Amino acid sequence: LLSSLFYPEHAARRENVRPPWEATFQWIFQDYSDESTKWSDFTEWLRSDSSTYWISGKAGSGKSTLMAYILHEYRLKDNLKIWSHGNDVHVLSFFFWRAGSIPQKSVSGMLRSLLYQLLEEWPSVADTLAEDFRLASRRIPSWTERSLANLLQAALEAAADQNFCLFIDGLDEFEGDTEELLDLIFKLQALRNVKCCLSSRPEVQLVARLSTHKQLRLQDLNFSDICRFVEERITAHSQEYDSSGSRSIAIDIADKAEGVFLWAALITKSVIQGLQAGDDDDMVRKRVQSTPSEMGALFMQMLTSIDDVHRD
């Protein structure tokens, strides 16, 4: 059963997500009781019976990086243990990836990966499932989306004394019927022992179904992380700026980035190249101001233009 579910790239996207810059994203595990905050307390959600949490953000804001960071943090299971009231907690995850293979962007690929992880962590349920679904031990099952969905639900129901938290990244990277995907996810998280953390861009269909749940918008929360990243990168690569100068440029970049970490990383690289080429403060600021704030326009500029700052 386990070998029939496996495919080589089932965890590739999650494992290939770059680790976050040092000291970033630590706020996700901090307690916030201030009602004026712009997001739902994540640790409170982990500890509670609330079933769904949605991390939304613009393209390039760092959603996948944040999801991977959460999965590698010891504080994740520490907090989930409060929700489970001492039951064993299993964390299962899947990262959709539109640029990947068919299984990496399909419902069947997600289900196979989640089932594989579940059975690998809790192999004793495999015999029960094989018997219930009449799976012949010597025959490789021919999986369909429906059979996989039924099998996963049966596995979760069979594990009544276990708790499961599913992390599903990149719902907007999925290729298929989004409504059907969400219906399936909600059916799973309706089980008493299951909760789901989801991430995506704020696309219309997803907003309509997820906006009433606990959530955060990443671009509202990573200004300080972007500042820290930019300041440390500039300080490390340039002798021209003291800490106050680096901080000033970092704030300018973070302001214009509007929460998009990838944009900030690209313009920071450009600024460092300019400093190493002899840019003064005015030229650095011109470089930042002349950079398109939209990612598509920025990529086009990088592909088609020469260094406008030095053109004069």
PDB file of C-alpha atoms in Angstrom:
ATOM      1  CA  LEU A   1       0.000   0.000   0.000  1.00  0.00           C
ATOM      2  CA  LEU A   2       2.718   2.462   0.982  1.00  0.00           C
ATOM      3  CA  SER A   3       4.795   1.879  -2.147  1.00  0.00           C
ATOM      4  CA  SER A   4       1.742   2.374  -4.384  1.00  0.00           C
ATOM      5  CA  LEU A   5       1.266   5.883  -2.972  1.00  0.00           C
ATOM      6  CA  PHE A   6       4.868   7.017  -3.303  1.00  0.00           C
ATOM      7  CA  TYR A   7       6.165   9.204  -6.118  1.00  0.00           C
ATOM      8  CA  PRO A   8       9.713  10.654  -6.050  1.00  0.00           C
ATOM      9  CA  GLU A   9       8.824  14.347  -6.083  1.00  0.00           C
ATOM     10  CA  HIS A  10       6.014  14.206  -3.485  1.00  0.00           C
ATOM     11  CA  ALA A  11       8.012  16.360  -1.038  1.00  0.00           C
ATOM     12  CA  ALA A  12      10.294  18.130  -3.523  1.00  0.00           C
ATOM     13  CA  ARG A  13       8.636  21.552  -3.434  1.00  0.00           C
ATOM     14  CA  ARG A  14       8.614  21.691   0.377  1.00  0.00           C
ATOM     15  CA  GLU A  15      12.245  20.598   0.590  1.00  0.00           C
ATOM     16  CA  ASN A  16      13.390  23.066  -2.084  1.00  0.00           C
ATOM     17  CA  VAL A  17      11.871  26.149  -0.447  1.00  0.00           C
ATOM     18  CA  ARG A  18      14.737  28.371   0.657  1.00  0.00           C
ATOM     19  CA  PRO A  19      15.113  28.734   4.422  1.00  0.00           C
ATOM     20  CA  PRO A  20      14.096  32.142   5.795  1.00  0.00           C
ATOM     21  CA  TRP A  21      16.632  34.859   6.508  1.00  0.00           C
ATOM     22  CA  GLU A  22      17.940  34.568  10.065  1.00  0.00           C
ATOM     23  CA  ALA A  23      15.584  35.987  12.717  1.00  0.00           C
ATOM     24  CA  THR A  24      12.682  36.461  10.288  1.00  0.00           C
ATOM     25  CA  PHE A  25       9.179  35.035  10.834  1.00  0.00           C
ATOM     26  CA  GLN A  26       9.715  34.565  14.566  1.00  0.00           C
ATOM     27  CA  TRP A  27       6.634  36.702  15.203  1.00  0.00           C
ATOM     28  CA  ILE A  28       4.382  33.877  13.987  1.00  0.00           C
ATOM     29  CA  PHE A  29       4.856  32.014  17.296  1.00  0.00           C
ATOM     30  CA  GLN A  30       4.494  35.050  19.544  1.00  0.00           C
ATOM     31  CA  ASP A  31       1.308  35.607  21.527  1.00  0.00           C
ATOM     32  CA  TYR A  32      -0.741  38.661  20.591  1.00  0.00           C
ATOM     33  CA  SER A  33      -3.685  39.717  22.721  1.00  0.00           C
ATOM     34  CA  ASP A  34      -4.056  43.247  21.304  1.00  0.00           C
ATOM     35  CA  GLU A  35      -7.376  43.438  19.459  1.00  0.00           C
ATOM     36  CA  SER A  36      -5.931  46.095  17.152  1.00  0.00           C
ATOM     37  CA  THR A  37      -3.542  43.628  15.499  1.00  0.00           C
ATOM     38  CA  LYS A  38      -4.171  42.936  11.827  1.00  0.00           C
ATOM     39  CA  TRP A  39      -4.131  39.167  12.078  1.00  0.00           C
ATOM     40  CA  SER A  40      -5.516  36.184  13.972  1.00  0.00           C
ATOM     41  CA  ASP A  41      -3.116  34.900  16.631  1.00  0.00           C
ATOM     42  CA  PHE A  42      -1.505  31.796  15.122  1.00  0.00           C
ATOM     43  CA  THR A  43      -0.419  30.114  18.361  1.00  0.00           C
ATOM     44  CA  GLU A  44      -3.906  30.627  19.769  1.00  0.00           C
ATOM     45  CA  TRP A  45      -5.302  28.879  16.694  1.00  0.00           C
ATOM     46  CA  LEU A  46      -2.872  25.966  17.079  1.00  0.00           C
ATOM     47  CA  ARG A  47      -4.050  25.445  20.660  1.00  0.00           C
ATOM     48  CA  SER A  48      -7.766  25.860  19.956  1.00  0.00           C
ATOM     49  CA  ASP A  49     -10.484  23.720  18.362  1.00  0.00           C
ATOM     50  CA  SER A  50     -10.708  26.145  15.431  1.00  0.00           C
ATOM     51  CA  SER A  51     -10.248  24.060  12.299  1.00  0.00           C
ATOM     52  CA  THR A  52      -8.926  26.389   9.585  1.00  0.00           C
ATOM     53  CA  TYR A  53      -6.201  29.033   9.313  1.00  0.00           C
ATOM     54  CA  TRP A  54      -5.475  30.885   6.070  1.00  0.00           C
ATOM     55  CA  ILE A  55      -2.147  32.536   5.254  1.00  0.00           C
ATOM     56  CA  SER A  56      -2.636  34.810   2.250  1.00  0.00           C
ATOM     57  CA  GLY A  57      -0.187  37.081   0.518  1.00  0.00           C
ATOM     58  CA  LYS A  58       0.923  38.634  -2.723  1.00  0.00           C
ATOM     59  CA  ALA A  59       3.172  36.728  -5.097  1.00  0.00           C
ATOM     60  CA  GLY A  60       6.708  36.793  -3.707  1.00  0.00           C
ATOM     61  CA  SER A  61       5.684  37.781  -0.171  1.00  0.00           C
ATOM     62  CA  GLY A  62       7.153  34.593   1.318  1.00  0.00           C
ATOM     63  CA  LYS A  63       4.124  32.360   1.941  1.00  0.00           C
ATOM     64  CA  SER A  64       5.889  29.092   1.122  1.00  0.00           C
ATOM     65  CA  THR A  65       8.934  30.157   3.125  1.00  0.00           C
ATOM     66  CA  LEU A  66       6.732  30.914   6.125  1.00  0.00           C
ATOM     67  CA  MET A  67       4.920  27.575   5.803  1.00  0.00           C
ATOM     68  CA  ALA A  68       8.240  25.707   5.633  1.00  0.00           C
ATOM     69  CA  TYR A  69       9.522  27.683   8.632  1.00  0.00           C
ATOM     70  CA  ILE A  70       6.461  26.737  10.686  1.00  0.00           C
ATOM     71  CA  LEU A  71       6.864  23.052   9.795  1.00  0.00           C
ATOM     72  CA  HIS A  72      10.466  23.003  11.032  1.00  0.00           C
ATOM     73  CA  GLU A  73       9.751  24.798  14.330  1.00  0.00           C
ATOM     74  CA  TYR A  74       9.623  22.743  17.554  1.00  0.00           C
ATOM     75  CA  ARG A  75       7.012  25.205  18.853  1.00  0.00           C
ATOM     76  CA  LEU A  76       4.525  23.880  16.308  1.00  0.00           C
ATOM     77  CA  LYS A  77       3.966  20.544  18.042  1.00  0.00           C
ATOM     78  CA  ASP A  78       4.323  22.096  21.498  1.00  0.00           C
ATOM     79  CA  ASN A  79       1.288  24.267  20.754  1.00  0.00           C
ATOM     80  CA  LEU A  80      -0.654  21.545  18.943  1.00  0.00           C
ATOM     81  CA  LYS A  81      -0.289  19.291  21.990  1.00  0.00           C
ATOM     82  CA  ILE A  82      -2.542  21.707  23.888  1.00  0.00           C
ATOM     83  CA  TRP A  83      -5.243  21.268  21.231  1.00  0.00           C
ATOM     84  CA  SER A  84      -4.862  17.469  21.239  1.00  0.00           C
ATOM     85  CA  HIS A  85      -5.120  17.222  25.049  1.00  0.00           C
ATOM     86  CA  GLY A  86      -2.091  14.957  25.126  1.00  0.00           C
ATOM     87  CA  ASN A  87      -2.933  12.767  22.123  1.00  0.00           C
ATOM     88  CA  ASP A  88      -0.172  12.140  19.608  1.00  0.00           C
ATOM     89  CA  VAL A  89      -0.043  14.867  16.966  1.00  0.00           C
ATOM     90  CA  HIS A  90       0.931  14.160  13.364  1.00  0.00           C
ATOM     91  CA  VAL A  91       1.813  17.018  11.013  1.00  0.00           C
ATOM     92  CA  LEU A  92       1.228  16.283   7.329  1.00  0.00           C
ATOM     93  CA  SER A  93       2.008  18.736   4.534  1.00  0.00           C
ATOM     94  CA  PHE A  94       1.788  19.261   0.806  1.00  0.00           C
ATOM     95  CA  PHE A  95       3.099  22.132  -1.314  1.00  0.00           C
ATOM     96  CA  PHE A  96       1.360  22.595  -4.665  1.00  0.00           C
ATOM     97  CA  TRP A  97       3.714  23.707  -7.439  1.00  0.00           C
ATOM     98  CA  ARG A  98       2.409  24.767 -10.834  1.00  0.00           C
ATOM     99  CA  ALA A  99       5.843  24.496 -12.475  1.00  0.00           C
ATOM    100  CA  GLY A 100       6.280  20.924 -11.263  1.00  0.00           C
ATOM    101  CA  SER A 101       5.092  17.524 -12.449  1.00  0.00           C
ATOM    102  CA  ILE A 102       1.400  16.625 -12.772  1.00  0.00           C
ATOM    103  CA  PRO A 103       1.212  15.071  -9.266  1.00  0.00           C
ATOM    104  CA  GLN A 104       2.715  18.245  -7.764  1.00  0.00           C
ATOM    105  CA  LYS A 105      -0.217  20.345  -8.965  1.00  0.00           C
ATOM    106  CA  SER A 106      -3.125  17.895  -8.704  1.00  0.00           C
ATOM    107  CA  VAL A 107      -5.570  16.614  -6.090  1.00  0.00           C
ATOM    108  CA  SER A 108      -4.423  13.030  -6.577  1.00  0.00           C
ATOM    109  CA  GLY A 109      -0.808  14.052  -5.996  1.00  0.00           C
ATOM    110  CA  MET A 110      -1.768  15.861  -2.788  1.00  0.00           C
ATOM    111  CA  LEU A 111      -3.798  12.902  -1.518  1.00  0.00           C
ATOM    112  CA  ARG A 112      -1.083  10.374  -2.319  1.00  0.00           C
ATOM    113  CA  SER A 113       1.500  12.489  -0.512  1.00  0.00           C
ATOM    114  CA  LEU A 114      -0.670  13.026   2.579  1.00  0.00           C
ATOM    115  CA  LEU A 115      -1.565   9.328   2.741  1.00  0.00           C
ATOM    116  CA  TYR A 116       2.055   8.308   2.305  1.00  0.00           C
ATOM    117  CA  GLN A 117       3.132  10.559   5.181  1.00  0.00           C
ATOM    118  CA  LEU A 118       0.301   9.329   7.409  1.00  0.00           C
ATOM    119  CA  LEU A 119       1.003   5.641   6.817  1.00  0.00           C
ATOM    120  CA  GLU A 120       4.747   6.152   7.171  1.00  0.00           C
ATOM    121  CA  GLU A 121       4.211   7.751  10.593  1.00  0.00           C
ATOM    122  CA  TRP A 122       1.467   5.355  11.676  1.00  0.00           C
ATOM    123  CA  PRO A 123       1.967   2.081   9.748  1.00  0.00           C
ATOM    124  CA  SER A 124      -0.416   0.001  11.861  1.00  0.00           C
ATOM    125  CA  VAL A 125      -3.422   1.572  10.132  1.00  0.00           C
ATOM    126  CA  ALA A 126      -2.282   0.219   6.751  1.00  0.00           C
ATOM    127  CA  ASP A 127      -3.524  -3.316   7.485  1.00  0.00           C
ATOM    128  CA  THR A 128      -6.924  -2.004   8.564  1.00  0.00           C
ATOM    129  CA  LEU A 129      -7.253   0.061   5.398  1.00  0.00           C
ATOM    130  CA  ALA A 130      -6.104  -2.787   3.168  1.00  0.00           C
ATOM    131  CA  GLU A 131      -8.785  -5.031   4.665  1.00  0.00           C
ATOM    132  CA  ASP A 132     -11.552  -2.419   4.583  1.00  0.00           C
ATOM    133  CA  PHE A 133     -10.812  -1.432   0.984  1.00  0.00           C
ATOM    134  CA  ARG A 134     -10.050  -5.003  -0.132  1.00  0.00           C
ATOM    135  CA  LEU A 135      -6.582  -4.060  -1.342  1.00  0.00           C
ATOM    136  CA  ALA A 136      -4.743  -7.172  -2.486  1.00  0.00           C
ATOM    137  CA  SER A 137      -1.217  -7.192  -1.095  1.00  0.00           C
ATOM    138  CA  ARG A 138       0.288  -8.419  -4.365  1.00  0.00           C
ATOM    139  CA  ARG A 139      -1.536  -6.019  -6.655  1.00  0.00           C
ATOM    140  CA  ILE A 140      -0.734  -2.339  -7.123  1.00  0.00           C
ATOM    141  CA  PRO A 141      -4.001  -0.390  -6.672  1.00  0.00           C
ATOM    142  CA  SER A 142      -5.244   1.764  -9.526  1.00  0.00           C
ATOM    143  CA  TRP A 143      -5.844   5.009  -7.667  1.00  0.00           C
ATOM    144  CA  THR A 144      -8.507   7.550  -8.575  1.00  0.00           C
ATOM    145  CA  GLU A 145      -9.119  10.884  -6.851  1.00  0.00           C
ATOM    146  CA  ARG A 146     -12.281   9.496  -5.263  1.00  0.00           C
ATOM    147  CA  SER A 147     -10.623   6.326  -3.967  1.00  0.00           C
ATOM    148  CA  LEU A 148      -7.694   8.312  -2.580  1.00  0.00           C
ATOM    149  CA  ALA A 149     -10.025  10.803  -0.880  1.00  0.00           C
ATOM    150  CA  ASN A 150     -12.067   7.979   0.639  1.00  0.00           C
ATOM    151  CA  LEU A 151      -8.912   6.235   1.801  1.00  0.00           C
ATOM    152  CA  LEU A 152      -7.508   9.370   3.453  1.00  0.00           C
ATOM    153  CA  GLN A 153     -10.781  10.101   5.226  1.00  0.00           C
ATOM    154  CA  ALA A 154     -10.976   6.486   6.415  1.00  0.00           C
ATOM    155  CA  ALA A 155      -7.400   6.659   7.690  1.00  0.00           C
ATOM    156  CA  LEU A 156      -8.081   9.850   9.634  1.00  0.00           C
ATOM    157  CA  GLU A 157     -11.296   8.424  11.075  1.00  0.00           C
ATOM    158  CA  ALA A 158      -9.540   5.185  12.042  1.00  0.00           C
ATOM    159  CA  ALA A 159      -7.035   7.234  14.014  1.00  0.00           C
ATOM    160  CA  ALA A 160      -9.612   8.568  16.461  1.00  0.00           C
ATOM    161  CA  ASP A 161      -7.036   8.708  19.264  1.00  0.00           C
ATOM    162  CA  GLN A 162      -4.556  10.647  17.104  1.00  0.00           C
ATOM    163  CA  ASN A 163      -4.645  14.294  16.026  1.00  0.00           C
ATOM    164  CA  PHE A 164      -3.603  15.600  12.617  1.00  0.00           C
ATOM    165  CA  CYS A 165      -2.672  19.077  11.428  1.00  0.00           C
ATOM    166  CA  LEU A 166      -2.495  19.439   7.651  1.00  0.00           C
ATOM    167  CA  PHE A 167      -0.426  22.202   6.040  1.00  0.00           C
ATOM    168  CA  ILE A 168      -1.358  22.757   2.394  1.00  0.00           C
ATOM    169  CA  ASP A 169       0.637  25.435   0.603  1.00  0.00           C
ATOM    170  CA  GLY A 170      -0.018  27.138  -2.707  1.00  0.00           C
ATOM    171  CA  LEU A 171      -3.732  26.559  -3.297  1.00  0.00           C
ATOM    172  CA  ASP A 172      -3.401  29.031  -6.166  1.00  0.00           C
ATOM    173  CA  GLU A 173      -0.743  26.766  -7.736  1.00  0.00           C
ATOM    174  CA  PHE A 174      -3.255  23.914  -8.020  1.00  0.00           C
ATOM    175  CA  GLU A 175      -4.455  23.101 -11.541  1.00  0.00           C
ATOM    176  CA  GLY A 176      -8.054  21.943 -11.454  1.00  0.00           C
ATOM    177  CA  ASP A 177     -11.418  22.843  -9.964  1.00  0.00           C
ATOM    178  CA  THR A 178     -10.671  25.067  -6.969  1.00  0.00           C
ATOM    179  CA  GLU A 179     -14.177  24.654  -5.537  1.00  0.00           C
ATOM    180  CA  GLU A 180     -13.819  20.869  -5.520  1.00  0.00           C
ATOM    181  CA  LEU A 181     -10.407  21.130  -3.865  1.00  0.00           C
ATOM    182  CA  LEU A 182     -11.812  23.347  -1.115  1.00  0.00           C
ATOM    183  CA  ASP A 183     -14.820  21.058  -0.667  1.00  0.00           C
ATOM    184  CA  LEU A 184     -12.433  18.157  -0.096  1.00  0.00           C
ATOM    185  CA  ILE A 185     -10.267  20.101   2.356  1.00  0.00           C
ATOM    186  CA  PHE A 186     -13.292  21.251   4.354  1.00  0.00           C
ATOM    187  CA  LYS A 187     -14.634  17.703   4.441  1.00  0.00           C
ATOM    188  CA  LEU A 188     -11.354  16.513   5.971  1.00  0.00           C
ATOM    189  CA  GLN A 189     -11.025  19.331   8.491  1.00  0.00           C
ATOM    190  CA  ALA A 190     -14.603  18.746   9.648  1.00  0.00           C
ATOM    191  CA  LEU A 191     -13.307  15.625  11.401  1.00  0.00           C
ATOM    192  CA  ARG A 192     -12.895  16.145  15.136  1.00  0.00           C
ATOM    193  CA  ASN A 193      -9.183  15.256  15.110  1.00  0.00           C
ATOM    194  CA  VAL A 194      -8.116  17.318  12.071  1.00  0.00           C
ATOM    195  CA  LYS A 195      -7.236  20.961  11.481  1.00  0.00           C
ATOM    196  CA  CYS A 196      -5.782  22.628   8.387  1.00  0.00           C
ATOM    197  CA  CYS A 197      -3.433  25.541   7.736  1.00  0.00           C
ATOM    198  CA  LEU A 198      -3.720  26.747   4.141  1.00  0.00           C
ATOM    199  CA  SER A 199      -1.780  29.313   2.127  1.00  0.00           C
ATOM    200  CA  SER A 200      -2.400  31.044  -1.181  1.00  0.00           C
ATOM    201  CA  ARG A 201      -2.547  34.298  -3.042  1.00  0.00           C
ATOM    202  CA  PRO A 202      -5.807  36.172  -2.370  1.00  0.00           C
ATOM    203  CA  GLU A 203      -7.560  35.007  -5.522  1.00  0.00           C
ATOM    204  CA  VAL A 204     -11.302  35.691  -5.787  1.00  0.00           C
ATOM    205  CA  GLN A 205     -12.516  32.094  -5.343  1.00  0.00           C
ATOM    206  CA  LEU A 206     -10.220  31.547  -2.379  1.00  0.00           C
ATOM    207  CA  VAL A 207     -11.170  34.814  -0.682  1.00  0.00           C
ATOM    208  CA  ALA A 208     -14.850  33.914  -1.027  1.00  0.00           C
ATOM    209  CA  ARG A 209     -14.369  30.589   0.766  1.00  0.00           C
ATOM    210  CA  LEU A 210     -11.615  31.389   3.251  1.00  0.00           C
ATOM    211  CA  SER A 211     -12.031  35.012   4.352  1.00  0.00           C
ATOM    212  CA  THR A 212     -14.312  34.139   7.280  1.00  0.00           C
ATOM    213  CA  HIS A 213     -11.704  31.890   8.902  1.00  0.00           C
ATOM    214  CA  LYS A 214      -8.730  32.744  11.116  1.00  0.00           C
ATOM    215  CA  GLN A 215      -6.142  34.361   8.887  1.00  0.00           C
ATOM    216  CA  LEU A 216      -3.239  36.681   8.247  1.00  0.00           C
ATOM    217  CA  ARG A 217      -2.122  38.699   5.221  1.00  0.00           C
ATOM    218  CA  LEU A 218       1.615  38.299   4.993  1.00  0.00           C
ATOM    219  CA  GLN A 219       2.293  41.627   3.288  1.00  0.00           C
ATOM    220  CA  ASP A 220       0.811  43.369   6.352  1.00  0.00           C
ATOM    221  CA  LEU A 221       3.277  41.714   8.709  1.00  0.00           C
ATOM    222  CA  ASN A 222       6.712  41.361   7.177  1.00  0.00           C
ATOM    223  CA  PHE A 223       7.838  45.008   7.000  1.00  0.00           C
ATOM    224  CA  SER A 224      10.259  44.548   9.922  1.00  0.00           C
ATOM    225  CA  ASP A 225      11.589  41.284   8.492  1.00  0.00           C
ATOM    226  CA  ILE A 226      12.272  42.941   5.139  1.00  0.00           C
ATOM    227  CA  CYS A 227      14.017  45.875   6.847  1.00  0.00           C
ATOM    228  CA  ARG A 228      16.218  43.493   8.822  1.00  0.00           C
ATOM    229  CA  PHE A 229      17.096  41.460   5.741  1.00  0.00           C
ATOM    230  CA  VAL A 230      17.975  44.508   3.606  1.00  0.00           C
ATOM    231  CA  GLU A 231      19.958  46.243   6.345  1.00  0.00           C
ATOM    232  CA  GLU A 232      22.047  43.169   7.121  1.00  0.00           C
ATOM    233  CA  ARG A 233      22.728  42.449   3.438  1.00  0.00           C
ATOM    234  CA  ILE A 234      23.847  46.008   2.690  1.00  0.00           C
ATOM    235  CA  THR A 235      25.995  46.231   5.817  1.00  0.00           C
ATOM    236  CA  ALA A 236      27.657  42.905   4.993  1.00  0.00           C
ATOM    237  CA  HIS A 237      28.509  43.863   1.405  1.00  0.00           C
ATOM    238  CA  SER A 238      29.346  47.556   1.574  1.00  0.00           C
ATOM    239  CA  GLN A 239      31.861  49.608   3.511  1.00  0.00           C
ATOM    240  CA  GLU A 240      30.167  52.838   2.438  1.00  0.00           C
ATOM    241  CA  TYR A 241      27.205  52.745   4.813  1.00  0.00           C
ATOM    242  CA  ASP A 242      27.145  52.861   8.578  1.00  0.00           C
ATOM    243  CA  SER A 243      24.239  51.278  10.425  1.00  0.00           C
ATOM    244  CA  SER A 244      22.064  54.402  10.220  1.00  0.00           C
ATOM    245  CA  GLY A 245      22.627  54.721   6.471  1.00  0.00           C
ATOM    246  CA  SER A 246      21.836  51.061   5.878  1.00  0.00           C
ATOM    247  CA  ARG A 247      18.729  51.385   8.030  1.00  0.00           C
ATOM    248  CA  SER A 248      17.497  54.384   6.040  1.00  0.00           C
ATOM    249  CA  ILE A 249      17.872  52.578   2.707  1.00  0.00           C
ATOM    250  CA  ALA A 250      16.290  49.453   4.196  1.00  0.00           C
ATOM    251  CA  ILE A 251      13.204  51.431   5.228  1.00  0.00           C
ATOM    252  CA  ASP A 252      12.918  52.940   1.733  1.00  0.00           C
ATOM    253  CA  ILE A 253      13.096  49.488   0.151  1.00  0.00           C
ATOM    254  CA  ALA A 254      10.662  47.924   2.628  1.00  0.00           C
ATOM    255  CA  ASP A 255       8.194  50.764   2.032  1.00  0.00           C
ATOM    256  CA  LYS A 256       8.258  50.270  -1.722  1.00  0.00           C
ATOM    257  CA  ALA A 257       8.249  46.461  -1.458  1.00  0.00           C
ATOM    258  CA  GLU A 258       4.756  46.549   0.093  1.00  0.00           C
ATOM    259  CA  GLY A 259       5.369  43.208   1.746  1.00  0.00           C
ATOM    260  CA  VAL A 260       6.845  41.407  -1.270  1.00  0.00           C
ATOM    261  CA  PHE A 261      10.035  39.792   0.013  1.00  0.00           C
ATOM    262  CA  LEU A 262      11.173  38.673  -3.440  1.00  0.00           C
ATOM    263  CA  TRP A 263      10.982  42.239  -4.767  1.00  0.00           C
ATOM    264  CA  ALA A 264      13.032  43.459  -1.798  1.00  0.00           C
ATOM    265  CA  ALA A 265      15.654  40.751  -2.332  1.00  0.00           C
ATOM    266  CA  LEU A 266      16.039  41.622  -6.021  1.00  0.00           C
ATOM    267  CA  ILE A 267      16.357  45.379  -5.492  1.00  0.00           C
ATOM    268  CA  THR A 268      18.752  44.809  -2.578  1.00  0.00           C
ATOM    269  CA  LYS A 269      21.009  42.827  -4.906  1.00  0.00           C
ATOM    270  CA  SER A 270      20.847  45.701  -7.393  1.00  0.00           C
ATOM    271  CA  VAL A 271      21.670  48.261  -4.676  1.00  0.00           C
ATOM    272  CA  ILE A 272      24.670  46.238  -3.508  1.00  0.00           C
ATOM    273  CA  GLN A 273      25.954  45.984  -7.088  1.00  0.00           C
ATOM    274  CA  GLY A 274      25.574  49.746  -7.410  1.00  0.00           C
ATOM    275  CA  LEU A 275      27.443  50.422  -4.170  1.00  0.00           C
ATOM    276  CA  GLN A 276      30.268  48.159  -5.264  1.00  0.00           C
ATOM    277  CA  ALA A 277      30.376  50.081  -8.559  1.00  0.00           C
ATOM    278  CA  GLY A 278      30.710  53.388  -6.698  1.00  0.00           C
ATOM    279  CA  ASP A 279      27.127  54.667  -6.311  1.00  0.00           C
ATOM    280  CA  ASP A 280      26.721  57.527  -3.860  1.00  0.00           C
ATOM    281  CA  ASP A 281      23.656  57.963  -1.653  1.00  0.00           C
ATOM    282  CA  ASP A 282      21.689  59.914  -4.264  1.00  0.00           C
ATOM    283  CA  MET A 283      22.314  57.262  -6.909  1.00  0.00           C
ATOM    284  CA  VAL A 284      21.256  54.500  -4.518  1.00  0.00           C
ATOM    285  CA  ARG A 285      17.977  56.268  -3.819  1.00  0.00           C
ATOM    286  CA  LYS A 286      17.445  56.907  -7.524  1.00  0.00           C
ATOM    287  CA  ARG A 287      18.021  53.214  -8.144  1.00  0.00           C
ATOM    288  CA  VAL A 288      15.333  52.286  -5.609  1.00  0.00           C
ATOM    289  CA  GLN A 289      12.863  54.937  -6.812  1.00  0.00           C
ATOM    290  CA  SER A 290      13.254  54.010 -10.496  1.00  0.00           C
ATOM    291  CA  THR A 291      12.630  50.307  -9.920  1.00  0.00           C
ATOM    292  CA  PRO A 292       9.085  49.184 -10.867  1.00  0.00           C
ATOM    293  CA  SER A 293       7.102  48.114  -7.832  1.00  0.00           C
ATOM    294  CA  GLU A 294       5.218  45.379  -9.710  1.00  0.00           C
ATOM    295  CA  MET A 295       7.061  42.064 -10.012  1.00  0.00           C
ATOM    296  CA  GLY A 296       6.150  41.574 -13.666  1.00  0.00           C
ATOM    297  CA  ALA A 297       7.468  44.999 -14.623  1.00  0.00           C
ATOM    298  CA  LEU A 298      10.599  44.421 -12.542  1.00  0.00           C
ATOM    299  CA  PHE A 299      11.389  41.150 -14.306  1.00  0.00           C
ATOM    300  CA  MET A 300      10.833  42.811 -17.666  1.00  0.00           C
ATOM    301  CA  GLN A 301      13.209  45.625 -16.717  1.00  0.00           C
ATOM    302  CA  MET A 302      15.841  43.120 -15.611  1.00  0.00           C
ATOM    303  CA  LEU A 303      15.551  41.243 -18.905  1.00  0.00           C
ATOM    304  CA  THR A 304      15.434  44.159 -21.331  1.00  0.00           C
ATOM    305  CA  SER A 305      17.207  47.193 -19.895  1.00  0.00           C
ATOM    306  CA  ILE A 306      20.718  48.277 -19.151  1.00  0.00           C
ATOM    307  CA  ASP A 307      21.527  49.995 -15.857  1.00  0.00           C
ATOM    308  CA  ASP A 308      19.489  53.201 -16.185  1.00  0.00           C
ATOM    309  CA  VAL A 309      21.133  54.701 -13.109  1.00  0.00           C
ATOM    310  CA  HIS A 310      24.497  54.831 -14.901  1.00  0.00           C
ATOM    311  CA  ARG A 311      23.115  55.688 -18.350  1.00  0.00           C
ATOM    312  CA  ASP A 312      23.609  59.426 -17.763  1.00  0.00           C
TER     313      ASP A 312
END
